[in-house]
mmCIF file of C-alpha atoms (C1' of nucleotides) in Angstrom:
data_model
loop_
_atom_site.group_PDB
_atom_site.id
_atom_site.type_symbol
_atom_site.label_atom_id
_atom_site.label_comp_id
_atom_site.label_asym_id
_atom_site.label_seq_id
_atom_site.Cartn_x
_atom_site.Cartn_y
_atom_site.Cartn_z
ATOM 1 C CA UNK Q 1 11.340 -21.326 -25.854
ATOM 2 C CA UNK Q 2 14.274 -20.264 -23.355
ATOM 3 C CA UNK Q 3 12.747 -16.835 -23.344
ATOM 4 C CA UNK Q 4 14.835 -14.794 -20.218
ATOM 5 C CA UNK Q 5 12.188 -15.238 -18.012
ATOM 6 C CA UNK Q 6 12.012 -18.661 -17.869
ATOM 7 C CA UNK Q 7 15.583 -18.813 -17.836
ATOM 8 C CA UNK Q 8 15.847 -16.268 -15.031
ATOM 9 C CA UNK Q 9 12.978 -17.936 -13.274
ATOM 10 C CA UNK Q 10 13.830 -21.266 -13.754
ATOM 11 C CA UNK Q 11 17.407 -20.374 -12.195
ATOM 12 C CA UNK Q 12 15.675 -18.613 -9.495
ATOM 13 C CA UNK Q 13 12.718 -21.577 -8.653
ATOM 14 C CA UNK Q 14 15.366 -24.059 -8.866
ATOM 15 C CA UNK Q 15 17.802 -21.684 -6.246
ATOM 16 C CA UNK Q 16 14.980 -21.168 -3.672
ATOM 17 C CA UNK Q 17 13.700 -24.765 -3.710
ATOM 18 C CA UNK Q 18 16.726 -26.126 -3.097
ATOM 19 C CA UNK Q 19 16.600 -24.104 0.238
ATOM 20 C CA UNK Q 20 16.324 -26.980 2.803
ATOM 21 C CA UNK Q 21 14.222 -26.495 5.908
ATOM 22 C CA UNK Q 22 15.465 -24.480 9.033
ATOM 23 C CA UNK Q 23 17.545 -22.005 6.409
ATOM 24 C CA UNK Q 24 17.071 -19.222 4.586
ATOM 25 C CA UNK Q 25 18.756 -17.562 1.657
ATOM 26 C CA UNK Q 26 19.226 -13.405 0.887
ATOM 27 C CA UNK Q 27 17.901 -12.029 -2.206
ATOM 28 C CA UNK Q 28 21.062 -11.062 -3.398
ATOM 29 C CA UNK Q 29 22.320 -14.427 -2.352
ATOM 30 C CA UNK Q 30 19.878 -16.399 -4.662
ATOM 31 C CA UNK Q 31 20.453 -13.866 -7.108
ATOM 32 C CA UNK Q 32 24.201 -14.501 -6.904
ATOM 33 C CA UNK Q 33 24.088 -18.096 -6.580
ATOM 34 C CA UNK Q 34 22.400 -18.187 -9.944
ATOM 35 C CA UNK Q 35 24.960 -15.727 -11.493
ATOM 36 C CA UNK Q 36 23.175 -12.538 -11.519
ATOM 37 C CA UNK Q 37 23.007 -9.560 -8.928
ATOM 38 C CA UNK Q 38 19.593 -9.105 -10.090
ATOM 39 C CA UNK Q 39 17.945 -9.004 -6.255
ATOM 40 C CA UNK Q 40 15.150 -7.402 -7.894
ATOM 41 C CA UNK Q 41 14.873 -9.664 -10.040
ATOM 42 C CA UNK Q 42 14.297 -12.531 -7.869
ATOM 43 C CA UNK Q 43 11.779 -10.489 -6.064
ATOM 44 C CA UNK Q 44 9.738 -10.411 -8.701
ATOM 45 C CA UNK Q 45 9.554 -14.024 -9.671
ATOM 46 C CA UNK Q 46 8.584 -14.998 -5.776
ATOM 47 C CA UNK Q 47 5.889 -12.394 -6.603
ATOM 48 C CA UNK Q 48 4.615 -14.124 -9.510
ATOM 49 C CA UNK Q 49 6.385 -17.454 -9.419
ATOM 50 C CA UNK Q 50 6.892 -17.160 -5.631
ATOM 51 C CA UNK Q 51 3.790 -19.528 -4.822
ATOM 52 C CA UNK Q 52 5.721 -22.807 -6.519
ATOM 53 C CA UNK Q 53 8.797 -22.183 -3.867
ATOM 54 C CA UNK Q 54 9.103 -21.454 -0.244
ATOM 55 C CA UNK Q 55 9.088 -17.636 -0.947
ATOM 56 C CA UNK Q 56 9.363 -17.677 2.802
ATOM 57 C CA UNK Q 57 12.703 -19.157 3.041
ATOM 58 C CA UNK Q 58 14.573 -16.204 1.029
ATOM 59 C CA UNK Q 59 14.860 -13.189 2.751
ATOM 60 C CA UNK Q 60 16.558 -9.519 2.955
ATOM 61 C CA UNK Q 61 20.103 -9.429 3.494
ATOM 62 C CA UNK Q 62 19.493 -8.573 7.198
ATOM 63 C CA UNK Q 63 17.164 -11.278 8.071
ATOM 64 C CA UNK Q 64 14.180 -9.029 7.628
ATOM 65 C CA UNK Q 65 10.846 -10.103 6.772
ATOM 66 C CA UNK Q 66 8.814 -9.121 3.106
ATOM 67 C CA UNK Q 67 6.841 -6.410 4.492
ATOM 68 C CA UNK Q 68 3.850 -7.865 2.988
ATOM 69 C CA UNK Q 69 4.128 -11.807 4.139
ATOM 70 C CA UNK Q 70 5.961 -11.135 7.144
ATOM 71 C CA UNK Q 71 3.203 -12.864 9.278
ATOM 72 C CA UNK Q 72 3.364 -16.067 6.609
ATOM 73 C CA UNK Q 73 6.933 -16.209 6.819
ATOM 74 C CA UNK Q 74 7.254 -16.146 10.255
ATOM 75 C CA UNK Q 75 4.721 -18.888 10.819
ATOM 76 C CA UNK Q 76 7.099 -20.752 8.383
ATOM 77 C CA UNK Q 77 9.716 -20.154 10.568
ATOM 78 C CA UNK Q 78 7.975 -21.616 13.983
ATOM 79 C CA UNK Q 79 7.055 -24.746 11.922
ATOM 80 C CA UNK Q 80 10.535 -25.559 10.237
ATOM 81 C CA UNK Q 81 12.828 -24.452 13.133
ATOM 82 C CA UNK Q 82 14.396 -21.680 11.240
ATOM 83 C CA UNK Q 83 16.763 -19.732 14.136
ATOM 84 C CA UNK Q 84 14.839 -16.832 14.700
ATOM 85 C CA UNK Q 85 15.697 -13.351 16.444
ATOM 86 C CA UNK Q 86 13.791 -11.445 19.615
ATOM 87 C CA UNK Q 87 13.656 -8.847 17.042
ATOM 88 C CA UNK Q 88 11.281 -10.648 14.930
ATOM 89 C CA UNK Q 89 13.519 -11.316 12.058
ATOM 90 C CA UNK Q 90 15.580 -14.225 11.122
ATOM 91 C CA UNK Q 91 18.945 -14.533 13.016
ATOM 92 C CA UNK Q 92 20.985 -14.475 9.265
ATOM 93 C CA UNK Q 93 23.873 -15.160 11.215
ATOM 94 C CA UNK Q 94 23.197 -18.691 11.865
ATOM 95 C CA UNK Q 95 19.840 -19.301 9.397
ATOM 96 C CA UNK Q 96 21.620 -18.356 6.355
ATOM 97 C CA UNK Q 97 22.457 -20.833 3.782
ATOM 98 C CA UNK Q 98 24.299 -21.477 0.643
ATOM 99 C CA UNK Q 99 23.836 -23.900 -2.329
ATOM 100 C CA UNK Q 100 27.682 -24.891 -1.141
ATOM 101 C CA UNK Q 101 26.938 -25.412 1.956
ATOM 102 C CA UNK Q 102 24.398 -28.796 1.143
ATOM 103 C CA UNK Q 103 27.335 -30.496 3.230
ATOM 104 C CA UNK Q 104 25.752 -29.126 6.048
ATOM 105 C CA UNK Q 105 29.019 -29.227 8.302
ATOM 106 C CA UNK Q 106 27.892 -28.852 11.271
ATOM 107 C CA UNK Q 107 24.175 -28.617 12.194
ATOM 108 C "C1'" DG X 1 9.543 0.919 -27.598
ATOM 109 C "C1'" DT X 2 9.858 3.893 -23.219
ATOM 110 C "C1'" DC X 3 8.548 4.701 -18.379
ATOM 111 C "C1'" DG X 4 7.276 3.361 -13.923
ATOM 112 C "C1'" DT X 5 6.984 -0.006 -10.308
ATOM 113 C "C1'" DG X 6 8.308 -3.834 -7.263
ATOM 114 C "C1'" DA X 7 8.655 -9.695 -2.065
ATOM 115 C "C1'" DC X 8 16.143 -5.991 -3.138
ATOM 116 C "C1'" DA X 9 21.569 -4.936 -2.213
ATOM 117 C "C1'" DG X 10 25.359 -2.137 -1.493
ATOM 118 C "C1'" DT X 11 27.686 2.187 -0.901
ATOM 119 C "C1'" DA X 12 27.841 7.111 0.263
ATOM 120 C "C1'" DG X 13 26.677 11.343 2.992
ATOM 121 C "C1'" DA G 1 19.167 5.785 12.422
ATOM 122 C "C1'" DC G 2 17.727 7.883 7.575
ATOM 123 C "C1'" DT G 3 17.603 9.143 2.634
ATOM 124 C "C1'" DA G 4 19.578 9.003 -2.160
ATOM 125 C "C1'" DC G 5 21.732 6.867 -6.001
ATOM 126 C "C1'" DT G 6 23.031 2.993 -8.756
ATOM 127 C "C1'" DG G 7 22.689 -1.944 -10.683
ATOM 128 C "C1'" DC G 8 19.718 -5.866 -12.144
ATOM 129 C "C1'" DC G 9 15.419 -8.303 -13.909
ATOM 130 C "C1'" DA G 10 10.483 -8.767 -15.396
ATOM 131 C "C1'" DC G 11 5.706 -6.996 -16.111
ATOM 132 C "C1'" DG G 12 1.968 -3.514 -17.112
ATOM 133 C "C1'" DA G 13 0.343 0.567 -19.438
#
DNA sequence: GTCGTGACAGTAG
DNA sequence: ACTACTGCCACGA
């Protein structure tokens, strides 16, 4: 049955594993892209539904880090060539990606 | 059926 | 730089 979770979670899943390699995606952006603002939300489904998606690949608005997987996620990073920042967060500015942008138009 | 919590975002002071 | 409040969603007690 389409209870909301699974339609919220399905939305999300679907969202974050479209997330190619080398980009990552803002909470609120996923959360957006699915039609919600519900950044929350989509925390809470990496946390449960998180390990079925590169949990990794969505992060905070400002490129931070979960502060609990930080160290996974930025092993991810190292391995799929996602831009990263001296700062030890992802450089947003040029890592951050958008179901629209699957045109990729300029890598 | 309400309250609190959590891998959040955005604005205000 | 920080804290506080609000908005959104799901789960546990």
């Amino acid at each position: 049955m389409a209870q909301p979770t699974d339609d919220f979670v399905s939305r999300v899943l679907d969202v974050v594993a479209a997330i190619p390699a080398g980009r990552v995606m803002s909470y609120g952006d996923v959360a957006a892209a699915i039609g919600s603002r519900a950044a929350r939300g989509v925390g809470q489904v990496m946390a449960y539904y998180g390990g079925e998606v590169p949990w990794w690949r969505v992060v905070r608005a400002d490129g931070s880090l979960p502060p609990s997987h930080d160290d996974e996620a930025r092993q991810a990073y190292l391995e799929e060539g996602t831009p990263l920042r001296p700062s030890g967060s992802v450089d947003v500015r040029k890592a951050v990606w958008s179901p629209e942008d699957i045109h990729s138009p300029h890598p």
